[in-house]
mmCIF file of C-alpha atoms in Angstrom:
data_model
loop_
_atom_site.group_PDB
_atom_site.id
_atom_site.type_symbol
_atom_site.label_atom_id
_atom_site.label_comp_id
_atom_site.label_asym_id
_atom_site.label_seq_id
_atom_site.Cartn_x
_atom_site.Cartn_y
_atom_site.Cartn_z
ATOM 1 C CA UNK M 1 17.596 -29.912 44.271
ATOM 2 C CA UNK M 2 15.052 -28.768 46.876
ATOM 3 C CA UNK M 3 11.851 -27.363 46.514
ATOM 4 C CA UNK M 4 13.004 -23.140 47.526
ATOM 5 C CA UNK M 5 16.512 -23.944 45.383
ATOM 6 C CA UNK M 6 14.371 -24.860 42.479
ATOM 7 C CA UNK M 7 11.892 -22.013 42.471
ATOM 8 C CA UNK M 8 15.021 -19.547 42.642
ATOM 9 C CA UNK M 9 16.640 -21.280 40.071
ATOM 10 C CA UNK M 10 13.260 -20.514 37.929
ATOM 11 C CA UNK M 11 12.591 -17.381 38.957
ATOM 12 C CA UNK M 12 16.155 -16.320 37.103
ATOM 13 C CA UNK M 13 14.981 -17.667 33.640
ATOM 14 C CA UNK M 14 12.635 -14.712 32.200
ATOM 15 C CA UNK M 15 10.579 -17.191 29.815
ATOM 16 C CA UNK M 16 9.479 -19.239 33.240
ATOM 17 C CA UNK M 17 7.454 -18.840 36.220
ATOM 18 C CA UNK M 18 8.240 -19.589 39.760
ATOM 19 C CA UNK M 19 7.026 -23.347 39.294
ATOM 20 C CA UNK M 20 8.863 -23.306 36.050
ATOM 21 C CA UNK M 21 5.735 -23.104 33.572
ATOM 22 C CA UNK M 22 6.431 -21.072 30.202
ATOM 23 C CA UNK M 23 5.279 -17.676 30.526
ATOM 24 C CA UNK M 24 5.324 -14.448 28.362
ATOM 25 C CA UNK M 25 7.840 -11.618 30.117
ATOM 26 C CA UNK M 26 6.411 -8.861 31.133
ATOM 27 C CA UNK M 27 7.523 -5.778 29.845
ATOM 28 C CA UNK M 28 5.321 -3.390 30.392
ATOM 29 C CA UNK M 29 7.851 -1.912 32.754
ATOM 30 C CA UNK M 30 10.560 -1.024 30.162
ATOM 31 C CA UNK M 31 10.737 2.193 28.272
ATOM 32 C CA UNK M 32 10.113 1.500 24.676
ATOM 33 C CA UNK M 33 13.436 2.100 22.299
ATOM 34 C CA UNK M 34 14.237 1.864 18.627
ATOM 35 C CA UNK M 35 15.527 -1.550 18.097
ATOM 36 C CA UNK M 36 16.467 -3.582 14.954
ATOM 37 C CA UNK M 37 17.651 -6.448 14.164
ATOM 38 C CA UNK M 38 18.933 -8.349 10.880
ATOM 39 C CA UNK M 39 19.008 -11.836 9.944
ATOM 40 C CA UNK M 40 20.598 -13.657 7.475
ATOM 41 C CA UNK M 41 20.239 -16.978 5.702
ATOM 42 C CA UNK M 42 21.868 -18.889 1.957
ATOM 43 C CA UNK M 43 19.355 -20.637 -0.418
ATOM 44 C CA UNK M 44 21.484 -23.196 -2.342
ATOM 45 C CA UNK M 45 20.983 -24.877 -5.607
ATOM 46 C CA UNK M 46 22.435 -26.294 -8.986
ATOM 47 C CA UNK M 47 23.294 -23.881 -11.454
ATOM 48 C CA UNK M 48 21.063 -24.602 -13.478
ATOM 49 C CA UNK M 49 18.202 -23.711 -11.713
ATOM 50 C CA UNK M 50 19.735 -20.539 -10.095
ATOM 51 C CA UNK M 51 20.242 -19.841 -14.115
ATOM 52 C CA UNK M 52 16.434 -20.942 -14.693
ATOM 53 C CA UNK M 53 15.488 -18.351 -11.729
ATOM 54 C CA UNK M 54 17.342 -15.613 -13.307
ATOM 55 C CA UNK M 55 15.845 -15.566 -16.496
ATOM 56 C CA UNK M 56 12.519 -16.002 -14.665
ATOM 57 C CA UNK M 57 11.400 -19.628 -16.437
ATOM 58 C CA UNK M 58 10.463 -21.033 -13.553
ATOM 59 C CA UNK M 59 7.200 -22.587 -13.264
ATOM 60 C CA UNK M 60 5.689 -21.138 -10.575
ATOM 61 C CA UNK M 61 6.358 -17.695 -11.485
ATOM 62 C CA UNK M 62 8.021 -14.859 -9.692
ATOM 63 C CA UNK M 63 10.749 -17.051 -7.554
ATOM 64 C CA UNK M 64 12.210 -13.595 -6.030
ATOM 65 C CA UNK M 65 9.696 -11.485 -5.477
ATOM 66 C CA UNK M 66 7.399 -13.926 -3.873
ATOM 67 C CA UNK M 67 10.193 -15.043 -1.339
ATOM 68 C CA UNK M 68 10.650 -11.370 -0.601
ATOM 69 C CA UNK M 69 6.659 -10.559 0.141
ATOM 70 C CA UNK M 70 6.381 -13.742 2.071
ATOM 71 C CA UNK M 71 9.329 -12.955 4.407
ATOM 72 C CA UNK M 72 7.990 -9.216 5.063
ATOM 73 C CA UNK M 73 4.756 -10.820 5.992
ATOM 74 C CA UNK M 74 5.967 -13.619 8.402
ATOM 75 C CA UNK M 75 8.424 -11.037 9.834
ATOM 76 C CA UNK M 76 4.392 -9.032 10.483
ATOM 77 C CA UNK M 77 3.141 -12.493 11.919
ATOM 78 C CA UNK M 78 5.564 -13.734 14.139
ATOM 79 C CA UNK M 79 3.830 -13.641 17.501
ATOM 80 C CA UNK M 80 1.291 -15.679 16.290
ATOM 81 C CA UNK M 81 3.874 -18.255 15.337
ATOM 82 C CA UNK M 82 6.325 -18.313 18.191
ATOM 83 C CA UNK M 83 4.375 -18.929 21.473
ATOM 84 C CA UNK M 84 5.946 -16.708 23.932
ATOM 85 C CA UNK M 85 6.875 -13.249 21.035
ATOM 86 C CA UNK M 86 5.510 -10.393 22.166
ATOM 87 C CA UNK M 87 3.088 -8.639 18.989
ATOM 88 C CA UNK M 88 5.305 -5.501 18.293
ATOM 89 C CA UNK M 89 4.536 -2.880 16.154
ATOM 90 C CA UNK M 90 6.553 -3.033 13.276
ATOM 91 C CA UNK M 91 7.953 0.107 11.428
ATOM 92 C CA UNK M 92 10.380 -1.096 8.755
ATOM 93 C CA UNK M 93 10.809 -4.598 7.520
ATOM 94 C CA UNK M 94 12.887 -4.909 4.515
ATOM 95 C CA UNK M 95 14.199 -8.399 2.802
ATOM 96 C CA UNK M 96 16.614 -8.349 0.161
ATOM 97 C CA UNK M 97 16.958 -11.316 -1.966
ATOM 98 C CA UNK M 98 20.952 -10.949 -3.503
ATOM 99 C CA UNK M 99 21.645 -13.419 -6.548
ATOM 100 C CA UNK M 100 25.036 -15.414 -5.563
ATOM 101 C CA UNK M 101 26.208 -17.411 -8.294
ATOM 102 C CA UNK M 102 29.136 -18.395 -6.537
ATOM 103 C CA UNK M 103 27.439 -20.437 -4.145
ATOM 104 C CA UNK M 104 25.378 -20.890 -6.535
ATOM 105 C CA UNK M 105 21.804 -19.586 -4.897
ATOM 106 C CA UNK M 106 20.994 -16.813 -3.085
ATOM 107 C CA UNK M 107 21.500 -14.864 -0.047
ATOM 108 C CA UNK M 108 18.258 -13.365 1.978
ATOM 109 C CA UNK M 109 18.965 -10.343 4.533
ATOM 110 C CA UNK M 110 15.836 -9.168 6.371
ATOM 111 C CA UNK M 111 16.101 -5.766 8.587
ATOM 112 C CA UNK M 112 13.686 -5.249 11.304
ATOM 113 C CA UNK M 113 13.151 -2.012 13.301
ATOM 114 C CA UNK M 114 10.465 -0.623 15.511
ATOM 115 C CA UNK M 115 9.889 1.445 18.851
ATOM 116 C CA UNK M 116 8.930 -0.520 21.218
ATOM 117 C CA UNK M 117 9.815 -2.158 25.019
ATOM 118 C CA UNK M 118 11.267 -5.640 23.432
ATOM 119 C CA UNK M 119 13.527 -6.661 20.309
ATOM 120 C CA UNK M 120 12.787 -7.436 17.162
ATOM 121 C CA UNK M 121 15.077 -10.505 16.331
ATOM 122 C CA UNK M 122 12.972 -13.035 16.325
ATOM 123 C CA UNK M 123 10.856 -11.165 13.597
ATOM 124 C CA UNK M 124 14.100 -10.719 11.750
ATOM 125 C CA UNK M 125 14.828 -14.751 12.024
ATOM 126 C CA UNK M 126 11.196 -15.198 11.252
ATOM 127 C CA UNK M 127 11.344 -13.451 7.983
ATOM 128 C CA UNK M 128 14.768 -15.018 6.622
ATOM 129 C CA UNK M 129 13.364 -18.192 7.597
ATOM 130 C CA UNK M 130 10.151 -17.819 5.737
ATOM 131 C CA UNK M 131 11.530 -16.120 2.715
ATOM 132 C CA UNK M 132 13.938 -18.686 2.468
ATOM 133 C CA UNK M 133 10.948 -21.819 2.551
ATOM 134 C CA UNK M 134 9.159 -19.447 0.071
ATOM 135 C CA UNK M 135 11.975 -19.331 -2.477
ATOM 136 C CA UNK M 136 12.351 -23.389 -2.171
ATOM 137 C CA UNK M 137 8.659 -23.920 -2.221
ATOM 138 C CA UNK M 138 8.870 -21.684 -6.074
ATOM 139 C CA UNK M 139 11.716 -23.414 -7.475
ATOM 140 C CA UNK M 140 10.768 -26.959 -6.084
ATOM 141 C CA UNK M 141 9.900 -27.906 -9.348
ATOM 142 C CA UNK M 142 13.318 -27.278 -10.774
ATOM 143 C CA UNK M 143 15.133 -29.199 -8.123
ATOM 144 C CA UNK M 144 13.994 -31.104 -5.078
ATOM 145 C CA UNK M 145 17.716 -30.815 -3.349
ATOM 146 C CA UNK M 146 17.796 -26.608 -2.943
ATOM 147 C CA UNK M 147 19.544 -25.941 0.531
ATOM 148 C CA UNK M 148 18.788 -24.021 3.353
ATOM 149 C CA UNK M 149 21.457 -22.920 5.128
ATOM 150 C CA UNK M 150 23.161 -20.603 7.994
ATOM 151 C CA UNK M 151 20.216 -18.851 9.303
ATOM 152 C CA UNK M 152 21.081 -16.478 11.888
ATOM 153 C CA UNK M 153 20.966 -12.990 14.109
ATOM 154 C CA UNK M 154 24.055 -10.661 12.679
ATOM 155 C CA UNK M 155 23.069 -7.677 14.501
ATOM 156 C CA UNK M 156 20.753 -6.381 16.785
ATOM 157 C CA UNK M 157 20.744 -2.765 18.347
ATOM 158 C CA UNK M 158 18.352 -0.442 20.839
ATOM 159 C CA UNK M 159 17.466 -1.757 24.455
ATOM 160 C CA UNK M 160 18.986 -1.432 28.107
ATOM 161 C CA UNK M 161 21.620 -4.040 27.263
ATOM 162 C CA UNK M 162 23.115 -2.273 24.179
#
C-alpha cells in the first residue's frame, strides 16, 4: 500500500487521523438530536444465591440496588473511561435490575437518552457493564462462579443515520 493510498484509506475511518493516529471526531458540525440507546446484559448464578439475593441475606448488603446506582453512575462517567467518548450531557439514565429465576440470575436493561450532536450507546453499554460487575462484586461472597453474559446494544434511535 503506498503512502497517498494509505492516508485515504485513514482518512475514511472517523476514530483516525490522516497518518492513522486515534483521534476524537469532531462533531461540532452536527445538529444536536434526541438520541437513546439501551443495553442489555444476564448476571448468572446458582439458585441458591439468586434465592439468598432475594430475601436480601447477602453479606454485603443491598445486592440490587447497589448494582442499579453504580450502573447510572458509570453510564454519567463514561468519557472518562473510554478514550475517544465524547462527555454528553445526560438527561435520563435508567437501569432496571429484573429477577430471572429461570436462568437463574438476573437481567440488567439500562436506557440512555440525551440531546446532543453524538449517541449515547456507549453510555448505555457502559452502565450494563458496570451494573453487572457491581452485582458480582455484592454477591461474590455467596459464589465465586456468577456469570456475566450477553452484553449488548438492542436499540439505539435519534441522529442523521436513523
Amino acid at each position: 500500500m503506498t503512502q497517498e493510498n494509505s492516508e485515504n484509506s485513514f482518512a475514511e475511518l472517523s476514530h483516525l487521523d490522516k497518518q492513522g493516529q486515534a483521534q476524537m471526531v469532531d462533531v461540532s458540525g452536527k445538529a444536536p438530536t434526541v438520541r437513546e440507546a439501551i443495553a442489555i446484559a444476564r448476571v448468572k448464578m446458582l439458585a441458591e444465591t439468586f434465592t439468598a439475593i432475594q430475601a436480601g441475606n447477602a453479606p454485603k448488603g443491598d445486592v440490587l440496588g447497589t448494582a442499579r446506582i453504580a450502573g447510572i453512575m458509570a453510564a454519567k462517567h463514561t468519557a472518562s473511561l473510554i478514550p475517544l467518548c465524547h462527555p454528553l450531557p445526560l438527561h435520563k439514565i435508567e437501569v432496571q435490575v429484573t429477577p430471572d429465576p429461570q436462568l437463574p440470575g438476573y437481567q440488567l436493561q439500562a436506557i440512555v437518552k440525551t440531546k446532543a450532536e453524538t449517541g449515547v450507546e456507549m453510555e448505555a453499554l457502559t452502565a450494563v457493564s458496570i451494573a453487572a460487575l457491581t452485582l458480582y462484586d455484592m454477591a461474590k461472597a455467596l459464589e465465586k462462579t456468577i456469570q456475566i453474559e450477553a452484553i449488548q446494544l438492542v436499540s439505539k434511535t435519534g441522529g442523521s443515520r436513523e
